[in-house]
CSV table of C-alpha atoms in Angstrom, one decimal:
chain,number,residue,atom,x,y,z
A,1,GLU,CA,-16.2,52.3,3.0
A,2,LEU,CA,-18.7,49.5,2.4
A,3,LYS,CA,-19.2,47.2,5.4
A,4,VAL,CA,-21.3,44.1,5.5
A,5,GLU,CA,-22.5,42.5,8.7
A,6,GLN,CA,-24.2,39.2,9.2
A,7,ASN,CA,-26.0,37.9,12.2
A,8,PRO,CA,-26.0,35.5,13.8
A,9,LEU,CA,-22.5,34.3,13.2
A,10,PHE,CA,-23.3,30.9,14.6
A,11,LEU,CA,-26.6,29.1,14.5
A,12,SER,CA,-27.4,25.7,15.7
A,13,MET,CA,-30.9,24.5,15.0
A,14,GLN,CA,-33.0,21.4,14.9
A,15,GLU,CA,-34.3,19.7,11.8
A,16,GLY,CA,-37.8,20.9,10.9
A,17,LYS,CA,-37.4,24.4,12.4
A,18,ASN,CA,-37.4,27.7,10.6
A,19,TYR,CA,-34.8,30.5,11.0
A,20,THR,CA,-33.5,33.6,9.3
A,21,ILE,CA,-30.0,34.9,8.7
A,22,TYR,CA,-29.7,38.7,8.4
A,23,CYS,CA,-27.3,40.7,6.3
A,24,ASN,CA,-26.9,44.4,6.8
A,25,TYR,CA,-24.7,46.6,4.6
A,26,SER,CA,-23.6,50.2,5.1
A,27,THR,CA,-23.8,51.9,1.7
A,28,THR,CA,-25.9,51.8,-1.4
A,29,SER,CA,-25.3,48.9,-3.8
A,30,ASP,CA,-27.2,47.6,-6.8
A,31,ARG,CA,-26.7,43.9,-6.1
A,32,LEU,CA,-26.4,41.4,-3.3
A,33,TYR,CA,-25.3,37.7,-3.4
A,34,TRP,CA,-25.8,34.8,-1.1
A,35,TYR,CA,-23.2,32.0,-1.2
A,36,ARG,CA,-22.9,28.6,0.5
A,37,GLN,CA,-19.6,27.2,1.6
A,38,ASP,CA,-19.0,23.7,2.8
A,39,PRO,CA,-15.9,23.0,5.0
A,40,GLY,CA,-12.7,23.2,2.9
A,41,LYS,CA,-14.6,23.9,-0.3
A,42,SER,CA,-15.2,26.9,-2.5
A,43,LEU,CA,-18.2,29.2,-2.7
A,44,GLU,CA,-21.4,28.0,-4.3
A,45,SER,CA,-23.7,30.7,-5.6
A,46,LEU,CA,-27.3,30.5,-4.2
A,47,PHE,CA,-29.0,33.8,-5.1
A,48,VAL,CA,-28.4,37.1,-6.9
A,49,LEU,CA,-30.7,39.9,-5.8
A,50,LEU,CA,-30.7,42.9,-8.0
A,51,SER,CA,-33.6,45.2,-7.0
A,52,ASN,CA,-35.5,46.4,-4.0
A,53,GLY,CA,-38.2,43.9,-3.0
A,54,ALA,CA,-36.5,41.1,-4.9
A,55,VAL,CA,-37.4,37.7,-3.5
A,56,LYS,CA,-35.9,34.4,-4.7
A,57,GLN,CA,-36.6,30.9,-3.5
A,58,GLU,CA,-34.8,27.6,-4.1
A,59,GLY,CA,-36.0,24.6,-2.2
A,60,ARG,CA,-36.0,25.4,1.5
A,61,LEU,CA,-34.1,28.6,1.1
A,62,MET,CA,-35.6,32.0,0.4
A,63,ALA,CA,-33.7,35.3,0.0
A,64,SER,CA,-35.1,38.8,0.0
A,65,LEU,CA,-33.6,42.3,-0.4
A,66,ASP,CA,-34.7,45.7,1.0
A,67,THR,CA,-32.4,48.3,-0.5
A,68,LYS,CA,-33.9,51.1,1.5
A,69,ALA,CA,-33.1,49.4,4.8
A,70,ARG,CA,-29.9,48.0,3.3
A,71,LEU,CA,-30.9,44.6,4.6
A,72,SER,CA,-31.2,41.1,3.1
A,73,THR,CA,-32.5,38.0,4.7
A,74,LEU,CA,-32.0,34.3,4.0
A,75,HIS,CA,-34.8,32.3,5.4
A,76,ILE,CA,-34.6,28.6,6.0
A,77,THR,CA,-37.8,26.7,6.1
A,78,ALA,CA,-38.1,23.2,7.8
A,79,ALA,CA,-34.3,22.8,8.0
A,80,VAL,CA,-32.7,19.5,7.0
A,81,HIS,CA,-29.2,18.3,7.9
A,82,ASP,CA,-27.9,18.8,4.4
A,83,LEU,CA,-28.3,22.5,4.8
A,84,SER,CA,-25.5,22.6,7.4
A,85,ALA,CA,-22.8,24.9,6.0
A,86,THR,CA,-21.5,28.4,6.2
A,87,TYR,CA,-23.6,31.0,4.5
A,88,PHE,CA,-22.1,34.3,3.2
A,89,CYS,CA,-23.8,37.4,1.9
A,90,ALA,CA,-21.7,39.6,-0.4
A,91,VAL,CA,-22.5,43.1,-1.7
A,92,LYS,CA,-21.0,44.7,-4.8
A,93,GLY,CA,-18.7,47.5,-3.9
A,94,ASP,CA,-19.2,51.1,-5.1
A,95,GLN,CA,-16.0,51.2,-7.0
A,96,GLY,CA,-15.7,50.6,-10.7
A,97,ALA,CA,-14.4,47.2,-10.2
A,98,GLN,CA,-16.9,44.4,-9.7
A,99,LYS,CA,-15.6,44.0,-6.2
A,100,LEU,CA,-17.5,42.0,-3.7
A,101,VAL,CA,-17.5,42.8,0.0
A,102,PHE,CA,-18.4,39.8,2.1
A,103,GLY,CA,-20.0,39.4,5.5
A,104,GLN,CA,-18.3,37.3,8.2
A,105,GLY,CA,-20.4,34.3,7.4
A,106,THR,CA,-23.0,32.4,9.4
A,107,ARG,CA,-22.0,28.9,10.4
A,108,LEU,CA,-25.2,26.9,10.4
A,109,THR,CA,-25.4,23.5,12.1
A,110,ILE,CA,-28.6,21.5,11.8
A,111,ASN,CA,-29.1,18.7,14.3
A,112,PRO,CA,-31.3,15.7,13.7
B,1,GLU,CA,-18.7,25.0,-20.8
B,2,THR,CA,-15.7,24.7,-18.6
B,3,GLY,CA,-15.9,26.3,-15.1
B,4,VAL,CA,-13.2,28.2,-13.2
B,5,THR,CA,-10.1,26.1,-12.4
B,6,GLN,CA,-7.3,26.8,-10.1
B,7,SER,CA,-3.9,25.3,-9.5
B,8,PRO,CA,-2.4,24.0,-7.4
B,9,THR,CA,-5.0,22.7,-4.9
B,10,HIS,CA,-2.7,22.8,-1.9
B,11,LEU,CA,0.7,24.4,-1.4
B,12,ILE,CA,3.1,24.6,1.6
B,13,LYS,CA,5.8,27.3,1.7
B,14,THR,CA,8.1,28.7,4.3
B,15,ARG,CA,8.2,32.3,5.4
B,16,GLY,CA,10.1,34.6,3.0
B,17,GLN,CA,9.5,32.4,0.0
B,18,GLN,CA,7.6,33.4,-3.1
B,19,VAL,CA,4.5,31.7,-4.5
B,20,THR,CA,2.5,31.8,-7.8
B,21,LEU,CA,-1.1,30.7,-8.0
B,22,ARG,CA,-2.9,30.1,-11.2
B,23,CYS,CA,-6.5,30.5,-12.4
B,24,SER,CA,-8.3,29.7,-15.6
B,25,SER,CA,-11.4,31.7,-16.1
B,26,GLN,CA,-14.7,30.3,-17.3
B,27,SER,CA,-15.2,30.2,-21.0
B,28,GLY,CA,-16.3,33.6,-22.3
B,29,HIS,CA,-15.3,35.5,-19.2
B,30,ASN,CA,-12.8,38.3,-19.5
B,31,THR,CA,-12.6,39.4,-15.9
B,32,VAL,CA,-10.8,37.7,-13.0
B,33,SER,CA,-10.9,38.6,-9.4
B,34,TRP,CA,-8.8,37.2,-6.6
B,35,TYR,CA,-9.9,36.8,-2.9
B,36,GLN,CA,-8.1,35.7,0.2
B,37,GLN,CA,-10.1,33.8,2.8
B,38,ALA,CA,-8.4,33.3,6.1
B,39,LEU,CA,-9.8,30.5,8.3
B,40,GLY,CA,-13.1,31.4,9.8
B,41,GLN,CA,-13.4,34.6,7.9
B,42,GLY,CA,-15.2,35.9,4.8
B,43,PRO,CA,-13.2,36.3,1.6
B,44,GLN,CA,-11.3,39.6,1.2
B,45,PHE,CA,-10.9,41.2,-2.2
B,46,ILE,CA,-7.3,41.3,-3.4
B,47,PHE,CA,-7.5,42.7,-6.9
B,48,GLN,CA,-9.3,42.3,-10.2
B,49,TYR,CA,-8.1,42.1,-13.8
B,50,TYR,CA,-10.0,43.1,-16.8
B,51,ARG,CA,-8.6,42.7,-20.3
B,52,GLU,CA,-5.1,42.2,-18.9
B,53,GLU,CA,-5.2,45.4,-16.8
B,54,GLU,CA,-5.6,45.7,-13.0
B,55,ASN,CA,-9.1,47.1,-12.4
B,56,GLY,CA,-9.3,47.7,-8.7
B,57,ARG,CA,-7.3,46.6,-5.7
B,58,GLY,CA,-8.2,45.9,-2.1
B,59,ASN,CA,-6.1,46.7,1.0
B,60,PHE,CA,-3.2,44.3,0.3
B,61,PRO,CA,0.5,45.3,0.2
B,62,PRO,CA,2.4,45.5,-3.1
B,63,ARG,CA,4.0,42.1,-2.5
B,64,PHE,CA,0.7,40.8,-3.7
B,65,SER,CA,0.8,41.2,-7.5
B,66,GLY,CA,-0.9,39.7,-10.5
B,67,LEU,CA,-1.1,39.2,-14.2
B,68,GLN,CA,-3.8,38.4,-16.7
B,69,PHE,CA,-3.0,36.8,-20.0
B,70,PRO,CA,-4.5,37.2,-23.4
B,71,ASN,CA,-6.6,34.1,-22.9
B,72,TYR,CA,-7.9,35.8,-19.7
B,73,SER,CA,-6.3,33.3,-17.4
B,74,SER,CA,-4.5,34.9,-14.4
B,75,GLU,CA,-1.7,34.5,-11.9
B,76,LEU,CA,-1.5,35.7,-8.3
B,77,ASN,CA,2.1,36.2,-7.0
B,78,VAL,CA,2.9,36.7,-3.4
B,79,ASN,CA,6.5,37.7,-2.5
B,80,ALA,CA,8.2,37.5,0.9
B,81,LEU,CA,5.5,35.2,2.4
B,82,GLU,CA,4.4,35.8,5.9
B,83,LEU,CA,2.7,33.4,8.3
B,84,ASP,CA,-0.6,35.4,8.0
B,85,ASP,CA,-0.6,34.7,4.3
B,86,SER,CA,-1.8,31.2,5.1
B,87,ALA,CA,-5.3,31.1,3.7
B,88,LEU,CA,-7.6,29.8,0.9
B,89,TYR,CA,-7.1,31.9,-2.2
B,90,LEU,CA,-10.2,32.1,-4.4
B,91,CYS,CA,-10.3,33.1,-8.0
B,92,ALA,CA,-13.6,34.2,-9.6
B,93,SER,CA,-14.3,35.0,-13.2
B,94,SER,CA,-17.1,37.2,-14.6
B,95,SER,CA,-18.2,39.1,-17.7
B,96,PHE,CA,-20.7,41.6,-18.9
B,97,SER,CA,-22.7,38.9,-20.6
B,98,ALA,CA,-23.0,37.1,-17.3
B,99,ARG,CA,-24.2,40.4,-15.7
B,100,TRP,CA,-20.9,40.5,-13.8
B,101,GLU,CA,-21.9,37.6,-11.5
B,102,GLN,CA,-18.7,36.1,-10.2
B,103,PHE,CA,-18.2,32.4,-10.5
B,104,PHE,CA,-15.7,31.0,-8.1
B,105,GLY,CA,-13.0,28.3,-8.6
B,106,PRO,CA,-12.2,25.6,-6.1
B,107,GLY,CA,-9.5,27.6,-4.5
B,108,THR,CA,-5.8,27.0,-3.5
B,109,ARG,CA,-5.0,26.3,0.1
B,110,LEU,CA,-1.7,28.0,1.0
B,111,THR,CA,0.1,27.1,4.2
B,112,VAL,CA,3.1,29.2,5.2
B,113,LEU,CA,5.3,27.7,7.9
């Protein structure tokens, strides 16, 4: 059974600092997603990673995928308060259905 | 292009009641997936519908059931509500042409008292 683990689960950081969120998954998958969720809101798609070595960047966020290590990272550069949110990684399950298995989420708080 | 919509936004029910949640998929998408997100947790896959047929189910009891209609909109029905059913229910639509990326609706917040 596919399991997805994120760490850390909680992250409090100062504006201007850099940090990385890690996402490990237990079985082979051909795609990984990163989502952002604000309190009480739905999921906003950030990145779709489809192949080993894939790297995508949008603003201060950069995501990468290592399928051999079954590891994805979400790197935050020079954090700003607006990036405060919960970040989820999700991996496509190995069944026929396009099922996503989510990590527990990383609650990111960026302090001025 | 219209995004994924869900109704109602919020719902309060009592234990033992039944509830129906609705989802309209994004234009051109023929697949709808439902997820349950308990407070402080990641979303959990309930089931998926593809062309009006169930196409995969997560670890949820049979009192969670669904339908997909010819226009690809979908319903999630939950019978005999329990307190633990209180959660945000998310619907996502996808299609082959969108490379199966799932686009999420705003969710329905269900509270069971």
